[in-house]
Amino acid sequence: GEDVEQSLFLSVREGDSSVINCTYTDSSSTYLYWYKQEPGAGLQLLTYIFSNMDMKQDQRLTVLLNKKDKHLSLRIADTQTGDSAIYFCAESITGGGNKLTFGTGTQLKVEL
Amino acid sequence: EAEVAQSPRYKITEKSQAVAFWCDPISGHATLYWYRQILGQGPELLVQFQDESVVDDSQLPKDRFSAERLKGVDSTLKIQPAELGDSAMYLCASSLAGGGFDYEQYFGPGTRLTVT
């Protein structure tokens, strides 16, 4: 079955890098995603990676995928207070009709 | 910029009452999703439509929940009767149909339901 896990909480200082980790169990994943959710709001897609890629960089965001270990990470460089939010990883699987399975979310707190 | 619209944003209802949520997807998006997000958890898919047809409703509690998308555009999710455990954020998302990365899901702001 599908199961996506994340650590619950991460605190960093402004200007430092943040690394949010995610593990998944379904080896049939097609795409893996990172979403951001601010308080009381819907989800915003930050970035995604196709399952045959190891790394993707998009401005301050770097996604690393270790398919062997089923481990996904999101690195945010130069973290700002506006990055404080809950971050969800999600996967869609081949033949799954684009159904997304989300992790439990990691709350990122950026301190001055 | 086109957005997914949802209403109401907040709803308080008593248990055993009926409640309904509305979603208007981005124009031209054939696929529509309803998710439920319980506080402290990630969203869970309740139902997925392709145009007016249900593609996946395996996680929808069909004894009390119903969803429709009659003309393949906007959609309504209903709960009758509501239970305390239904308190959650209900998120609607839409995506284009097609190949490549046309499957990106765009989320609405959600409806926060509180059942008392």
mmCIF file of C-alpha atoms in Angstrom:
data_model
loop_
_atom_site.group_PDB
_atom_site.id
_atom_site.type_symbol
_atom_site.label_atom_id
_atom_site.label_comp_id
_atom_site.label_asym_id
_atom_site.label_seq_id
_atom_site.Cartn_x
_atom_site.Cartn_y
_atom_site.Cartn_z
ATOM 1 C CA GLY A 1 0.000 0.000 0.000
ATOM 2 C CA GLU A 2 0.932 3.631 -0.195
ATOM 3 C CA ASP A 3 2.472 5.324 2.806
ATOM 4 C CA VAL A 4 4.309 8.635 2.848
ATOM 5 C CA GLU A 5 6.051 9.793 6.017
ATOM 6 C CA GLN A 6 7.611 13.063 7.104
ATOM 7 C CA SER A 7 9.058 14.480 10.278
ATOM 8 C CA LEU A 8 6.569 16.770 11.994
ATOM 9 C CA PHE A 9 8.560 19.862 12.769
ATOM 10 C CA LEU A 10 11.663 21.768 11.687
ATOM 11 C CA SER A 11 13.018 25.027 13.074
ATOM 12 C CA VAL A 12 15.757 27.051 11.355
ATOM 13 C CA ARG A 13 17.238 30.526 11.574
ATOM 14 C CA GLU A 14 16.614 33.044 8.840
ATOM 15 C CA GLY A 15 19.310 32.811 6.176
ATOM 16 C CA ASP A 16 20.151 29.180 6.912
ATOM 17 C CA SER A 17 19.254 26.281 4.665
ATOM 18 C CA SER A 18 16.291 24.053 5.491
ATOM 19 C CA VAL A 19 16.100 20.401 4.577
ATOM 20 C CA ILE A 20 12.757 18.640 4.752
ATOM 21 C CA ASN A 21 12.730 14.887 4.350
ATOM 22 C CA CYS A 22 10.153 12.407 3.151
ATOM 23 C CA THR A 23 10.051 8.650 2.743
ATOM 24 C CA TYR A 24 7.601 6.718 0.648
ATOM 25 C CA THR A 25 6.909 3.045 0.123
ATOM 26 C CA ASP A 26 5.392 2.687 -3.355
ATOM 27 C CA SER A 27 8.061 1.919 -5.941
ATOM 28 C CA SER A 28 5.569 2.676 -8.739
ATOM 29 C CA SER A 29 5.704 6.414 -8.096
ATOM 30 C CA THR A 30 5.637 8.424 -11.296
ATOM 31 C CA TYR A 31 6.006 11.940 -9.946
ATOM 32 C CA LEU A 32 6.919 13.208 -6.509
ATOM 33 C CA TYR A 33 5.837 16.641 -5.405
ATOM 34 C CA TRP A 34 6.406 19.248 -2.762
ATOM 35 C CA TYR A 35 3.471 21.428 -1.725
ATOM 36 C CA LYS A 36 3.401 24.399 0.636
ATOM 37 C CA GLN A 37 0.418 25.246 2.830
ATOM 38 C CA GLU A 38 0.162 28.502 4.703
ATOM 39 C CA PRO A 39 -2.268 28.849 7.636
ATOM 40 C CA GLY A 40 -5.893 28.579 6.584
ATOM 41 C CA ALA A 41 -5.015 28.287 2.916
ATOM 42 C CA GLY A 42 -5.030 25.656 0.209
ATOM 43 C CA LEU A 43 -1.961 23.925 -1.137
ATOM 44 C CA GLN A 44 0.530 25.540 -3.475
ATOM 45 C CA LEU A 45 2.690 23.361 -5.699
ATOM 46 C CA LEU A 46 6.335 24.310 -5.162
ATOM 47 C CA THR A 47 8.136 21.826 -7.339
ATOM 48 C CA TYR A 48 8.032 18.255 -8.556
ATOM 49 C CA ILE A 49 10.429 15.619 -9.806
ATOM 50 C CA PHE A 50 9.910 12.780 -12.228
ATOM 51 C CA SER A 51 10.822 9.432 -10.770
ATOM 52 C CA ASN A 52 13.690 8.821 -13.211
ATOM 53 C CA MET A 53 15.515 11.946 -12.048
ATOM 54 C CA ASP A 54 17.930 12.249 -9.125
ATOM 55 C CA MET A 55 17.904 15.982 -8.622
ATOM 56 C CA LYS A 56 16.044 19.082 -9.657
ATOM 57 C CA GLN A 57 16.947 22.671 -8.856
ATOM 58 C CA ASP A 58 14.555 25.586 -9.106
ATOM 59 C CA GLN A 59 15.883 28.896 -7.763
ATOM 60 C CA ARG A 60 16.185 28.449 -3.970
ATOM 61 C CA LEU A 61 14.694 24.959 -4.055
ATOM 62 C CA THR A 62 16.620 21.730 -4.593
ATOM 63 C CA VAL A 63 14.875 18.374 -4.706
ATOM 64 C CA LEU A 64 16.869 15.197 -4.234
ATOM 65 C CA LEU A 65 15.417 11.775 -4.966
ATOM 66 C CA ASN A 66 16.995 8.514 -3.838
ATOM 67 C CA LYS A 67 14.814 5.951 -5.506
ATOM 68 C CA LYS A 68 16.703 2.997 -4.039
ATOM 69 C CA ASP A 69 15.975 4.173 -0.489
ATOM 70 C CA LYS A 70 12.597 5.729 -1.455
ATOM 71 C CA HIS A 71 13.740 9.007 0.064
ATOM 72 C CA LEU A 72 12.854 12.491 -1.126
ATOM 73 C CA SER A 73 14.176 15.755 0.255
ATOM 74 C CA LEU A 74 13.528 19.440 -0.270
ATOM 75 C CA ARG A 75 16.291 21.922 0.434
ATOM 76 C CA ILE A 76 15.404 25.584 0.748
ATOM 77 C CA ALA A 77 18.429 27.853 0.495
ATOM 78 C CA ASP A 78 18.564 31.185 2.343
ATOM 79 C CA THR A 79 15.367 30.435 4.261
ATOM 80 C CA GLN A 80 13.182 33.478 4.898
ATOM 81 C CA THR A 81 10.384 34.129 7.392
ATOM 82 C CA GLY A 82 7.941 33.927 4.503
ATOM 83 C CA ASP A 83 8.929 30.295 4.078
ATOM 84 C CA SER A 84 7.273 29.441 7.408
ATOM 85 C CA ALA A 85 4.488 27.027 6.505
ATOM 86 C CA ILE A 86 3.624 23.343 6.394
ATOM 87 C CA TYR A 87 5.325 21.399 3.614
ATOM 88 C CA PHE A 88 3.806 18.236 2.198
ATOM 89 C CA CYS A 89 5.440 15.704 -0.024
ATOM 90 C CA ALA A 90 3.146 13.709 -2.276
ATOM 91 C CA GLU A 91 3.399 10.950 -4.816
ATOM 92 C CA SER A 92 1.384 9.850 -7.785
ATOM 93 C CA ILE A 93 1.755 6.319 -9.066
ATOM 94 C CA THR A 94 1.725 4.792 -12.517
ATOM 95 C CA GLY A 95 -1.797 3.855 -13.471
ATOM 96 C CA GLY A 96 -3.175 5.577 -10.407
ATOM 97 C CA GLY A 97 -5.225 8.106 -12.347
ATOM 98 C CA ASN A 98 -3.106 10.970 -11.028
ATOM 99 C CA LYS A 99 -4.292 10.307 -7.479
ATOM 100 C CA LEU A 100 -1.981 12.045 -5.013
ATOM 101 C CA THR A 101 -0.960 10.435 -1.741
ATOM 102 C CA PHE A 102 0.257 13.034 0.711
ATOM 103 C CA GLY A 103 2.601 12.800 3.642
ATOM 104 C CA THR A 104 1.677 14.032 7.083
ATOM 105 C CA GLY A 105 3.361 17.390 6.569
ATOM 106 C CA THR A 106 6.382 19.110 8.119
ATOM 107 C CA GLN A 107 5.852 22.414 9.859
ATOM 108 C CA LEU A 108 8.766 24.733 9.100
ATOM 109 C CA LYS A 109 9.353 27.586 11.524
ATOM 110 C CA VAL A 110 11.863 30.253 10.551
ATOM 111 C CA GLU A 111 13.247 32.279 13.414
ATOM 112 C CA LEU A 112 14.984 35.640 13.258
ATOM 113 C CA GLU B 1 -4.620 34.264 -12.952
ATOM 114 C CA ALA B 2 -7.293 31.566 -12.981
ATOM 115 C CA GLU B 3 -8.071 29.989 -9.623
ATOM 116 C CA VAL B 4 -10.184 27.226 -8.165
ATOM 117 C CA ALA B 5 -13.090 28.760 -6.266
ATOM 118 C CA GLN B 6 -14.718 27.200 -3.222
ATOM 119 C CA SER B 7 -17.593 28.252 -1.013
ATOM 120 C CA PRO B 8 -18.295 28.699 1.747
ATOM 121 C CA ARG B 9 -14.866 29.266 3.259
ATOM 122 C CA TYR B 10 -16.101 28.371 6.723
ATOM 123 C CA LYS B 11 -19.081 26.334 7.869
ATOM 124 C CA ILE B 12 -20.283 25.469 11.341
ATOM 125 C CA THR B 13 -23.044 22.905 11.607
ATOM 126 C CA GLU B 14 -24.583 20.708 14.235
ATOM 127 C CA LYS B 15 -24.215 16.977 14.052
ATOM 128 C CA SER B 16 -26.977 15.174 12.170
ATOM 129 C CA GLN B 17 -27.516 18.223 9.948
ATOM 130 C CA ALA B 18 -26.855 18.286 6.217
ATOM 131 C CA VAL B 19 -24.053 20.385 4.757
ATOM 132 C CA ALA B 20 -22.911 21.100 1.209
ATOM 133 C CA PHE B 21 -19.760 22.538 -0.317
ATOM 134 C CA TRP B 22 -19.311 23.981 -3.774
ATOM 135 C CA CYS B 23 -16.295 24.049 -6.063
ATOM 136 C CA ASP B 24 -15.721 25.798 -9.385
ATOM 137 C CA PRO B 25 -12.574 24.510 -11.091
ATOM 138 C CA ILE B 26 -10.308 26.421 -13.437
ATOM 139 C CA SER B 27 -12.005 26.833 -16.787
ATOM 140 C CA GLY B 28 -11.159 24.001 -19.157
ATOM 141 C CA HIS B 29 -9.985 21.615 -16.455
ATOM 142 C CA ALA B 30 -11.624 18.261 -17.039
ATOM 143 C CA THR B 31 -10.482 16.589 -13.840
ATOM 144 C CA LEU B 32 -11.793 17.630 -10.444
ATOM 145 C CA TYR B 33 -10.794 16.286 -7.033
ATOM 146 C CA TRP B 34 -12.237 16.564 -3.539
ATOM 147 C CA TYR B 35 -9.830 16.029 -0.638
ATOM 148 C CA ARG B 36 -10.418 15.965 3.100
ATOM 149 C CA GLN B 37 -7.681 17.257 5.366
ATOM 150 C CA ILE B 38 -8.018 16.475 9.046
ATOM 151 C CA LEU B 39 -6.088 18.835 11.307
ATOM 152 C CA GLY B 40 -2.466 17.768 11.563
ATOM 153 C CA GLN B 41 -2.636 15.406 8.608
ATOM 154 C CA GLY B 42 -2.127 15.514 4.874
ATOM 155 C CA PRO B 43 -5.051 15.688 2.451
ATOM 156 C CA GLU B 44 -6.773 12.448 1.554
ATOM 157 C CA LEU B 45 -8.597 11.993 -1.742
ATOM 158 C CA LEU B 46 -12.347 11.496 -1.349
ATOM 159 C CA VAL B 47 -13.491 11.537 -4.968
ATOM 160 C CA GLN B 48 -12.099 12.226 -8.437
ATOM 161 C CA PHE B 49 -14.137 13.223 -11.478
ATOM 162 C CA GLN B 50 -13.187 13.100 -15.116
ATOM 163 C CA ASP B 51 -15.710 15.450 -16.712
ATOM 164 C CA GLU B 52 -19.014 14.358 -15.144
ATOM 165 C CA SER B 53 -17.940 10.778 -14.407
ATOM 166 C CA VAL B 54 -16.562 9.481 -11.124
ATOM 167 C CA VAL B 55 -13.100 7.968 -11.643
ATOM 168 C CA ASP B 56 -12.261 7.130 -8.019
ATOM 169 C CA ASP B 57 -14.492 7.292 -4.956
ATOM 170 C CA SER B 58 -12.932 4.427 -3.053
ATOM 171 C CA GLN B 59 -12.319 6.576 0.056
ATOM 172 C CA LEU B 60 -15.686 8.335 0.035
ATOM 173 C CA PRO B 61 -17.946 7.265 2.951
ATOM 174 C CA LYS B 62 -20.896 6.618 0.726
ATOM 175 C CA ASP B 63 -23.387 6.130 3.522
ATOM 176 C CA ARG B 64 -23.250 9.845 4.297
ATOM 177 C CA PHE B 65 -21.198 11.565 1.608
ATOM 178 C CA SER B 66 -22.221 12.248 -1.960
ATOM 179 C CA ALA B 67 -20.603 14.199 -4.768
ATOM 180 C CA GLU B 68 -21.795 15.303 -8.148
ATOM 181 C CA ARG B 69 -20.529 17.164 -11.158
ATOM 182 C CA LEU B 70 -23.595 17.161 -13.341
ATOM 183 C CA LYS B 71 -22.394 19.223 -16.309
ATOM 184 C CA GLY B 72 -18.745 18.416 -15.954
ATOM 185 C CA VAL B 73 -17.901 21.882 -14.663
ATOM 186 C CA ASP B 74 -18.625 22.834 -11.050
ATOM 187 C CA SER B 75 -19.160 20.283 -8.316
ATOM 188 C CA THR B 76 -20.966 19.847 -5.017
ATOM 189 C CA LEU B 77 -19.929 17.674 -2.100
ATOM 190 C CA LYS B 78 -22.641 16.863 0.427
ATOM 191 C CA ILE B 79 -22.605 15.311 3.874
ATOM 192 C CA GLN B 80 -25.829 14.050 5.406
ATOM 193 C CA PRO B 81 -25.936 13.589 8.320
ATOM 194 C CA ALA B 82 -22.795 15.311 9.545
ATOM 195 C CA GLU B 83 -20.857 13.692 12.373
ATOM 196 C CA LEU B 84 -18.319 15.181 14.792
ATOM 197 C CA GLY B 85 -15.517 13.311 13.021
ATOM 198 C CA ASP B 86 -16.292 15.129 9.780
ATOM 199 C CA SER B 87 -14.730 18.315 11.131
ATOM 200 C CA ALA B 88 -11.915 19.023 8.693
ATOM 201 C CA MET B 89 -10.783 21.170 5.779
ATOM 202 C CA TYR B 90 -12.364 20.135 2.497
ATOM 203 C CA LEU B 91 -10.151 20.976 -0.452
ATOM 204 C CA CYS B 92 -11.078 21.010 -4.104
ATOM 205 C CA ALA B 93 -8.490 20.753 -6.870
ATOM 206 C CA SER B 94 -8.587 20.616 -10.650
ATOM 207 C CA SER B 95 -6.245 19.617 -13.448
ATOM 208 C CA LEU B 96 -6.171 19.455 -17.213
ATOM 209 C CA ALA B 97 -6.726 16.103 -18.847
ATOM 210 C CA GLY B 98 -4.013 14.932 -21.180
ATOM 211 C CA GLY B 99 -0.444 13.696 -21.299
ATOM 212 C CA GLY B 100 2.816 15.109 -20.088
ATOM 213 C CA PHE B 101 2.550 17.235 -17.003
ATOM 214 C CA ASP B 102 -0.975 18.365 -17.641
ATOM 215 C CA TYR B 103 -1.825 16.553 -14.439
ATOM 216 C CA GLU B 104 -0.671 19.364 -12.147
ATOM 217 C CA GLN B 105 -3.398 19.848 -9.564
ATOM 218 C CA TYR B 106 -4.395 23.369 -8.628
ATOM 219 C CA PHE B 107 -5.994 23.692 -5.206
ATOM 220 C CA GLY B 108 -8.704 25.993 -3.996
ATOM 221 C CA PRO B 109 -8.582 27.736 -0.596
ATOM 222 C CA GLY B 110 -10.738 25.052 1.040
ATOM 223 C CA THR B 111 -13.836 24.984 3.210
ATOM 224 C CA ARG B 112 -13.229 24.642 6.939
ATOM 225 C CA LEU B 113 -16.054 22.544 8.439
ATOM 226 C CA THR B 114 -16.708 22.429 12.152
ATOM 227 C CA VAL B 115 -19.352 20.006 13.405
ATOM 228 C CA THR B 116 -20.660 20.711 16.912
#
